[in-house]
Short mmCIF file of C-alpha atoms and ligand atoms in Angstrom, two decimals:
data_model
loop_
_atom_site.label_atom_id
_atom_site.label_comp_id
_atom_site.label_asym_id
_atom_site.label_seq_id
_atom_site.Cartn_x
_atom_site.Cartn_y
_atom_site.Cartn_z
CA MET A 296 0.09 -0.30 -0.17
CA LYS A 297 2.94 2.42 0.81
CA LEU A 298 4.78 1.53 -2.15
CA LEU A 299 1.38 2.10 -4.27
CA SER A 300 1.08 5.60 -3.16
CA LEU A 301 5.06 6.45 -3.16
CA ALA A 302 4.63 5.52 -6.92
CA ALA A 303 1.32 7.37 -7.34
CA ILE A 304 3.40 9.97 -6.19
CA PHE A 305 5.86 9.68 -8.83
CA SER A 306 4.31 9.14 -11.37
CA PHE A 307 2.49 12.58 -10.91
CA SER A 308 4.59 14.25 -10.22
CA LEU A 309 6.39 12.67 -13.54
CA SER A 310 3.17 14.24 -15.20
CA ALA A 311 3.45 17.28 -14.11
CA PHE A 312 6.46 18.14 -14.92
CA ALA A 313 6.89 16.18 -18.48
CA GLN A 314 5.32 19.21 -20.26
CA LEU A 315 6.07 22.60 -20.20
CA THR A 316 2.19 24.55 -20.71
CA ILE A 317 2.75 28.83 -21.98
CA TYR A 318 -0.40 30.84 -21.59
CA THR A 319 -0.10 32.91 -24.14
CA ASP A 320 -1.94 35.78 -26.10
CA ARG A 321 -0.07 35.43 -29.39
CA PRO A 322 -0.19 33.36 -31.81
CA ALA A 323 1.62 30.19 -30.28
CA SER A 324 2.74 29.02 -34.09
CA ARG A 325 5.73 32.18 -33.29
CA PHE A 326 7.20 29.57 -31.13
CA LYS A 327 6.98 27.07 -32.66
CA ASN A 328 10.92 27.18 -33.19
CA ALA A 329 11.82 27.87 -29.21
CA ALA A 330 8.86 25.03 -28.51
CA ALA A 331 11.43 22.07 -31.03
CA ALA A 332 14.73 23.39 -29.38
CA TYR A 333 12.94 23.29 -26.36
CA THR A 334 11.78 19.58 -26.16
CA GLN A 335 14.86 18.20 -27.36
CA ALA A 336 16.64 19.65 -24.43
CA THR A 337 14.65 18.68 -21.98
CA GLY A 338 12.92 15.61 -23.30
CA GLU A 339 9.48 18.25 -22.30
CA GLN A 340 7.02 18.68 -23.96
CA VAL A 341 5.36 22.23 -24.73
CA VAL A 342 1.83 23.21 -24.91
CA PHE A 343 1.15 26.17 -25.51
CA ALA A 344 -3.24 28.04 -24.49
CA GLU A 345 -4.22 30.90 -26.77
CA MET A 346 -6.65 33.53 -25.03
CA GLY A 347 -6.72 37.03 -24.59
CA PHE A 348 -4.94 39.15 -21.93
CA LYS A 349 -8.06 39.21 -19.74
CA ASP A 350 -8.28 35.28 -19.44
CA ILE A 351 -4.35 35.11 -18.63
CA VAL A 352 -5.07 37.33 -15.62
CA LYS A 353 -8.18 34.65 -14.51
CA LEU A 354 -7.14 32.03 -15.33
CA LEU A 355 -4.03 32.60 -13.65
CA GLU A 356 -6.26 34.36 -10.01
CA THR A 357 -8.61 31.21 -10.36
CA GLU A 358 -5.82 28.14 -10.44
CA GLY A 359 -3.45 30.16 -7.67
CA SER A 360 -1.03 27.17 -7.70
CA ALA A 361 -2.66 24.76 -9.03
CA THR A 362 -2.30 26.71 -12.58
CA PRO A 363 -0.68 24.28 -14.74
CA ALA A 364 0.95 27.21 -17.00
CA ASN A 365 4.78 27.36 -15.96
CA VAL A 366 5.65 30.27 -19.04
CA VAL A 367 3.49 33.82 -19.82
CA ILE A 368 3.49 35.65 -23.27
CA THR A 369 2.11 38.33 -23.56
CA LYS A 370 1.97 41.87 -25.97
CA ASP A 371 2.61 44.94 -23.50
CA VAL A 372 4.05 46.43 -21.23
CA ILE A 373 1.32 47.61 -19.42
CA TYR A 374 0.29 43.66 -19.30
CA LEU A 375 3.71 42.19 -18.21
CA ALA A 376 2.82 45.31 -15.21
CA GLU A 377 -0.09 44.20 -14.23
CA LEU A 378 0.91 40.83 -13.86
CA SER A 379 3.83 41.59 -11.99
CA ASP A 380 1.03 44.21 -9.99
CA LYS A 381 -1.29 40.83 -9.34
CA ASN A 382 1.73 38.89 -8.07
CA LEU A 383 1.25 36.02 -11.27
CA LEU A 384 4.63 35.79 -12.02
CA ARG A 385 8.05 35.17 -9.65
CA PRO A 386 10.96 36.64 -10.81
CA MET A 387 13.91 34.10 -13.01
CA THR A 388 17.48 33.46 -12.79
CA PRO A 389 19.80 36.05 -13.50
CA SER A 390 21.49 34.89 -16.43
CA PRO A 391 23.50 35.98 -19.35
CA ALA A 392 21.26 34.67 -21.70
CA LEU A 393 18.41 37.52 -20.10
CA GLU A 394 21.15 39.62 -19.97
CA THR A 395 21.71 40.14 -23.66
CA VAL A 396 17.64 42.41 -24.43
CA ASN A 397 18.29 45.72 -23.57
CA GLU A 398 18.34 47.07 -20.39
CA PHE A 399 15.07 48.67 -20.22
CA MET A 400 13.07 45.94 -21.52
CA ARG A 401 13.56 43.95 -18.29
CA ASP A 402 11.74 43.78 -15.37
CA LYS A 403 14.20 44.93 -12.13
CA ASP A 404 13.19 42.35 -10.56
CA LEU A 405 13.54 39.39 -13.94
CA LYS A 406 9.66 38.79 -13.42
CA TRP A 407 9.27 39.67 -17.13
CA VAL A 408 11.99 39.95 -19.95
CA GLY A 409 11.36 41.86 -23.31
CA VAL A 410 11.06 39.60 -26.21
CA THR A 411 10.04 41.47 -29.76
CA PHE A 412 10.04 45.51 -29.87
CA ARG A 413 7.73 47.77 -31.33
CA ALA A 414 7.81 51.52 -31.68
CA ARG A 415 4.82 53.89 -31.33
CA SER A 416 5.38 56.57 -33.48
CA VAL A 417 4.85 58.76 -36.65
CA ALA A 418 3.25 58.05 -39.61
CA TYR A 419 3.60 60.87 -42.69
CA SER A 420 2.84 61.70 -45.51
CA PRO A 421 5.86 62.40 -47.74
CA SER A 422 3.88 64.28 -50.06
CA ARG A 423 2.63 66.61 -47.65
CA VAL A 424 5.37 66.39 -44.91
CA ASN A 425 8.70 67.40 -45.04
CA PRO A 426 10.77 64.32 -42.33
CA ALA A 427 12.66 67.22 -40.79
CA GLU A 428 9.74 68.38 -39.18
CA ILE A 429 8.51 66.07 -37.62
CA VAL A 430 10.38 66.70 -34.22
CA GLY A 431 8.36 63.83 -31.79
CA TYR A 432 5.25 63.99 -29.65
CA GLU A 433 5.52 66.88 -27.64
CA ASP A 434 6.01 68.96 -30.98
CA LEU A 435 3.16 66.93 -33.10
CA ALA A 436 1.20 69.31 -30.15
CA THR A 437 2.59 72.56 -31.07
CA GLU A 438 0.03 75.15 -34.06
CA LYS A 439 2.54 73.31 -36.87
CA TRP A 440 -0.14 70.49 -36.86
CA ALA A 441 -3.27 72.46 -36.81
CA GLY A 442 -6.20 70.46 -38.75
CA ARG A 443 -3.65 68.19 -39.41
CA LEU A 444 -2.97 64.94 -37.12
CA CYS A 445 -4.57 61.66 -36.83
CA LEU A 446 -4.47 59.83 -34.40
CA ARG A 447 -6.64 56.80 -32.36
CA THR A 448 -8.42 56.38 -29.64
CA GLY A 449 -7.11 56.86 -26.36
CA LYS A 450 -8.70 54.04 -25.00
CA ALA A 451 -6.02 51.70 -26.48
CA ALA A 452 -3.53 50.23 -24.79
CA TYR A 453 -0.85 50.62 -26.73
CA ASN A 454 -1.74 54.47 -26.43
CA GLU A 455 -2.50 54.62 -22.87
CA ALA A 456 1.17 52.99 -23.04
CA LEU A 457 2.46 55.73 -24.79
CA VAL A 458 0.71 58.04 -22.46
CA ALA A 459 2.11 56.78 -19.40
CA SER A 460 6.01 56.63 -21.14
CA LEU A 461 4.96 60.56 -22.06
CA ILE A 462 3.74 61.26 -17.44
CA VAL A 463 6.84 59.53 -17.58
CA SER A 464 9.41 61.83 -19.17
CA HIS A 465 7.42 64.83 -18.91
CA GLY A 466 5.84 64.95 -15.46
CA GLU A 467 1.62 65.31 -15.40
CA ALA A 468 1.21 68.19 -16.39
CA LYS A 469 3.42 68.45 -19.19
CA THR A 470 1.77 65.16 -20.88
CA THR A 471 -2.15 66.74 -20.02
CA GLU A 472 -0.79 69.91 -22.23
CA ILE A 473 0.70 67.89 -24.74
CA LEU A 474 -2.76 65.68 -24.95
CA GLU A 475 -5.00 68.63 -25.30
CA GLY A 476 -2.59 70.05 -28.19
CA TRP A 477 -2.65 66.59 -29.71
CA LEU A 478 -6.95 66.94 -29.67
CA ALA A 479 -6.54 71.22 -30.62
CA ASN A 480 -4.88 69.44 -33.86
CA LEU A 481 -6.91 66.44 -35.10
CA ALA A 482 -7.47 66.50 -38.77
CA THR A 483 -10.49 64.72 -38.25
CA ASP A 484 -12.07 61.85 -35.85
CA ILE A 485 -10.14 59.81 -33.73
CA PHE A 486 -9.59 56.56 -35.08
CA PRO A 487 -10.43 52.90 -34.15
CA ASP A 488 -6.95 51.06 -35.18
CA ASP A 489 -3.57 51.75 -36.14
CA LEU A 490 -4.38 51.24 -39.94
CA LYS A 491 -7.13 53.41 -39.92
CA ILE A 492 -4.52 56.38 -39.50
CA VAL A 493 -2.43 55.41 -42.56
CA ALA A 494 -4.87 54.94 -45.11
CA ALA A 495 -6.37 58.34 -43.86
CA ILE A 496 -2.91 58.83 -44.47
CA SER A 497 -2.71 57.90 -47.62
CA ASN A 498 -6.34 59.62 -49.45
CA GLY A 499 -5.35 62.94 -47.83
CA GLN A 500 -6.91 62.97 -44.72
CA CYS A 501 -4.13 64.04 -42.58
CA ASP A 502 -0.64 64.38 -42.62
CA VAL A 503 0.71 62.39 -40.25
CA GLY A 504 -0.15 60.16 -37.96
CA ILE A 505 0.96 57.67 -34.42
CA ILE A 506 0.68 54.58 -35.10
CA ASN A 507 3.15 51.60 -34.18
CA HIS A 508 5.64 50.66 -36.59
CA TYR A 509 4.10 47.25 -37.93
CA TYR A 510 0.99 48.20 -39.37
CA LEU A 511 2.93 50.20 -41.88
CA ALA A 512 4.10 47.87 -42.62
CA MET A 513 2.01 45.50 -43.04
CA ALA A 514 0.58 47.93 -45.13
CA LEU A 515 3.88 48.55 -47.21
CA ASP A 516 3.90 44.43 -47.68
CA ASN A 517 0.92 44.59 -48.78
CA ASN A 518 0.84 47.84 -51.13
CA PRO A 519 4.99 48.96 -51.41
CA ASN A 520 4.00 51.40 -53.86
CA LEU A 521 1.57 53.08 -50.21
CA ASP A 522 2.70 57.31 -49.81
CA VAL A 523 3.03 56.75 -46.05
CA LYS A 524 6.34 56.65 -44.67
CA TYR A 525 7.74 56.23 -41.23
CA ALA A 526 9.68 58.62 -39.53
CA PHE A 527 10.98 58.38 -35.50
CA ALA A 528 9.93 60.74 -32.78
CA ASP A 529 12.15 62.33 -29.73
CA GLN A 530 15.88 61.70 -31.60
CA ALA A 531 17.20 65.37 -30.55
CA GLY A 532 15.83 63.84 -27.13
CA LEU A 533 15.09 61.57 -25.08
CA GLY A 534 13.90 59.17 -28.03
CA VAL A 535 11.13 57.05 -29.11
CA HIS A 536 8.42 55.74 -27.26
CA THR A 537 8.73 51.52 -27.45
CA ASN A 538 6.63 48.75 -26.42
CA GLY A 539 6.39 45.13 -26.87
CA MET A 540 6.11 41.81 -26.34
CA GLY A 541 7.65 39.74 -22.36
CA ALA A 542 8.16 36.64 -21.19
CA GLY A 543 7.93 35.18 -17.13
CA LEU A 544 7.04 32.73 -14.88
CA THR A 545 4.67 31.89 -13.51
CA ALA A 546 4.08 32.50 -9.73
CA ALA A 547 3.84 29.40 -8.83
CA ASN A 548 5.49 27.04 -11.72
CA LYS A 549 7.88 24.71 -10.34
CA ASN A 550 9.68 23.28 -13.17
CA ALA A 551 13.22 24.38 -12.80
CA ASN A 552 13.50 23.74 -16.43
CA ALA A 553 10.90 26.97 -17.33
CA GLN A 554 13.25 29.48 -18.31
CA LYS A 555 15.41 27.66 -20.19
CA PHE A 556 12.52 27.82 -22.58
CA ILE A 557 11.99 31.89 -22.13
CA GLU A 558 16.15 31.41 -23.00
CA LEU A 559 15.87 30.03 -26.51
CA LEU A 560 13.10 33.10 -26.91
CA LEU A 561 16.65 34.90 -26.70
CA THR A 562 19.01 33.02 -29.35
CA PRO A 563 19.41 35.74 -31.63
CA GLU A 564 17.65 32.47 -34.11
CA ASN A 565 14.63 32.71 -32.99
CA GLN A 566 14.24 36.28 -32.20
CA LEU A 567 15.01 37.27 -36.05
CA THR A 568 11.91 34.40 -37.13
CA ILE A 569 9.38 35.48 -33.19
CA SER A 570 10.17 39.26 -34.78
CA ALA A 571 9.58 38.38 -38.22
CA ALA A 572 6.25 37.47 -37.63
CA HIS A 573 5.04 41.01 -36.96
CA PHE A 574 7.70 43.09 -38.60
CA ASP A 575 8.88 43.20 -34.67
CA PHE A 576 12.35 44.62 -33.60
CA PRO A 577 13.95 41.79 -31.95
CA ALA A 578 14.74 42.58 -28.07
CA VAL A 579 17.78 41.41 -28.05
CA LYS A 580 20.60 44.90 -28.29
CA GLY A 581 22.41 45.35 -31.15
CA LEU A 582 20.41 42.70 -32.83
CA ALA A 583 18.45 44.21 -36.54
CA PRO A 584 15.68 43.68 -38.26
CA ASN A 585 15.90 40.86 -41.03
CA THR A 586 12.86 42.28 -42.81
CA PHE A 587 12.90 44.68 -44.27
CA ILE A 588 11.75 47.51 -41.34
CA LYS A 589 15.80 47.39 -41.66
CA GLU A 590 16.03 49.40 -44.44
CA TRP A 591 14.37 52.19 -42.14
CA GLY A 592 17.43 52.81 -40.20
CA SER A 593 18.43 52.54 -36.34
CA PHE A 594 16.94 55.25 -34.16
CA LYS A 595 16.79 56.59 -30.71
CA MET A 596 15.05 54.70 -27.70
CA ASN A 597 13.88 56.15 -24.72
CA SER A 598 15.42 54.34 -22.09
CA ALA A 599 12.80 55.03 -19.02
CA ASN A 600 12.01 51.16 -17.92
CA TRP A 601 8.98 49.55 -19.35
CA GLY A 602 8.44 48.63 -15.80
CA GLU A 603 8.53 52.10 -14.70
CA ILE A 604 6.42 53.54 -18.15
CA GLY A 605 3.48 50.18 -16.82
CA SER A 606 3.57 51.29 -13.29
CA LYS A 607 1.97 55.34 -14.44
CA ALA A 608 -0.77 53.28 -16.96
CA THR A 609 -3.48 53.72 -14.16
CA VAL A 610 -2.55 57.76 -14.12
CA ALA A 611 -2.08 57.39 -17.88
CA ARG A 612 -5.90 56.09 -18.03
CA ASP A 613 -6.74 59.24 -16.30
CA LEU A 614 -4.96 62.12 -17.30
CA ILE A 615 -6.69 60.37 -21.26
CA ARG A 616 -10.46 60.75 -19.93
CA GLU A 617 -9.49 63.93 -18.39
CA ALA A 618 -7.98 65.11 -21.40
CA GLY A 619 -11.58 64.17 -23.05
CA TYR A 620 -8.71 62.42 -25.56
CA GLN A 621 -11.85 59.19 -25.93
FE1 LIG B 282 -1.37 45.24 -32.91
#
């Protein structure tokens, strides 16, 4: 009887560690090379559960220490901060692989690390705008852009993160001034998504708009003749605002190999494959993307830590609402 229950416990622990479970709001197909390398190194199968971010949080909270999830991969700095704030992540062990990632894209306690990133900056019409005119976020709030700017809704997480970044860089009062200036400069109604801004610039509704770079990359991939270009903001100042996808270990993780999977996402080969799937930039320092966006050149990035930006999300939502940015 005693032997039997020991055997039962043994087989339970084996099955608990025979696989690695990943909750993600990204398409799992992007991680299949990393998963294959992980299985080869550990003998463990990798199981992905794809779901929206809200469901990831709900499930991790409901399952608690019984969650099968070992790793979470999510798409936004605000989401990484939320997981961390809700104590749903545990710190990783410092390692040379984690240190290859740009420092500001790593949580100070290593609860998450950036995997790929995007710029949220300025798309413009080269027919109506001289790129030398484009300075940055604060400049877009000045009169020179009156009636020329297109914006996506302030309710989008992308804009919450951008506004949070402005708060970190300039403080709340200045950020409110910038938001009011943007709204005063609107060329037309606020758009529900970034791709519609690309179309609006192309069809002459507006001259400039703030979008994630990959939306323009996708549009240009479909139509290389599209008359819209991209400029990186604040190059003479603090640098362009970045946001991105990150990965971390769940607070309940007991699989000692799990960090290995996250480190596999950071090998140069996997960095290029994963970022190329979305026209993103690799989060590993000094690694250029292998898609045509590399022709857009290198650029200065705002080096405020993604964790600090995430911590300002609530204040950002308040300022957005108070400014009347729908
Ligand atoms: Fe997006």
